[in-house]
XYZ file of C-alpha atoms in Angstrom:
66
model
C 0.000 0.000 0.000
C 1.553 3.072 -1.114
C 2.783 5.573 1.922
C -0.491 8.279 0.773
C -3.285 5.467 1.357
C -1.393 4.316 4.738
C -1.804 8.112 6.083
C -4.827 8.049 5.353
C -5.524 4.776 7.203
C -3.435 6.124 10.139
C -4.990 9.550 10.547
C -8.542 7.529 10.659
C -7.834 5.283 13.145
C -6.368 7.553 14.793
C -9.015 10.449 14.700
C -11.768 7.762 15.257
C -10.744 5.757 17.828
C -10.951 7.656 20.635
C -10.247 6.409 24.116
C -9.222 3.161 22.293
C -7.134 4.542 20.056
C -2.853 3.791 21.312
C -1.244 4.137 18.143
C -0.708 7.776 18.147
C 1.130 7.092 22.132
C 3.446 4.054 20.420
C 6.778 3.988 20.332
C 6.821 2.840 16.488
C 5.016 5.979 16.153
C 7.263 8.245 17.765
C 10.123 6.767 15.912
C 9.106 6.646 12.596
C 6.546 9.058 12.072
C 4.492 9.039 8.706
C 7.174 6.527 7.538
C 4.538 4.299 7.817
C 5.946 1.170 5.898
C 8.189 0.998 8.667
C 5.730 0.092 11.415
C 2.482 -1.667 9.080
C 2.495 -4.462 11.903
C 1.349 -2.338 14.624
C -0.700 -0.342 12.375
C -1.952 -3.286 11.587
C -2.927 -3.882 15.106
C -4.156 -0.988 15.711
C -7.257 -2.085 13.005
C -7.965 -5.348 14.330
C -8.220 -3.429 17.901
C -10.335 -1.136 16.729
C -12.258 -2.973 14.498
C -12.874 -5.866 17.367
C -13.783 -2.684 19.705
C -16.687 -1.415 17.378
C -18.269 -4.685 16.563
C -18.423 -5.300 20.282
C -19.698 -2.048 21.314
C -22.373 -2.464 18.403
C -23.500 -6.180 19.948
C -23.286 -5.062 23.689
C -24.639 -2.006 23.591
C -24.567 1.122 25.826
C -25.108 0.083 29.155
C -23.874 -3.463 29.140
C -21.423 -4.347 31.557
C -18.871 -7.201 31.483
């Protein structure tokens, strides 16, 4: 995935992940910046986190506790 698409990516999980969101606090982050190919794995991570986060929130819903 070329470096443009993978900013875009990043800046959307990071924007709308909220409390969730620790990509923007990583170290990877910090180091390489929008050298994104660099760090893909915990970008990567990042989605599935995020992704598991929403589809759980969806099926629990607001005042569910576990």
């Amino acid at each position: 995935m070329p470096e443009e698409q993978l900013e875009l990516f990043v800046d959307t999980l990071i924007e709308k992940g909220g409390i969730t969101e620790t990509l923007s606090v990583s170290e990877d982050y910090k180091e390489y910046g929008k050298n994104y190919s660099k760090y893909w794995h915990r970008i990567e991570k990042e989605y599935r986190d995020f992704g598991s986060n929403t589809v759980n929130s969806i099926f629990s819903g607001p005042n569910t506790y576990r």
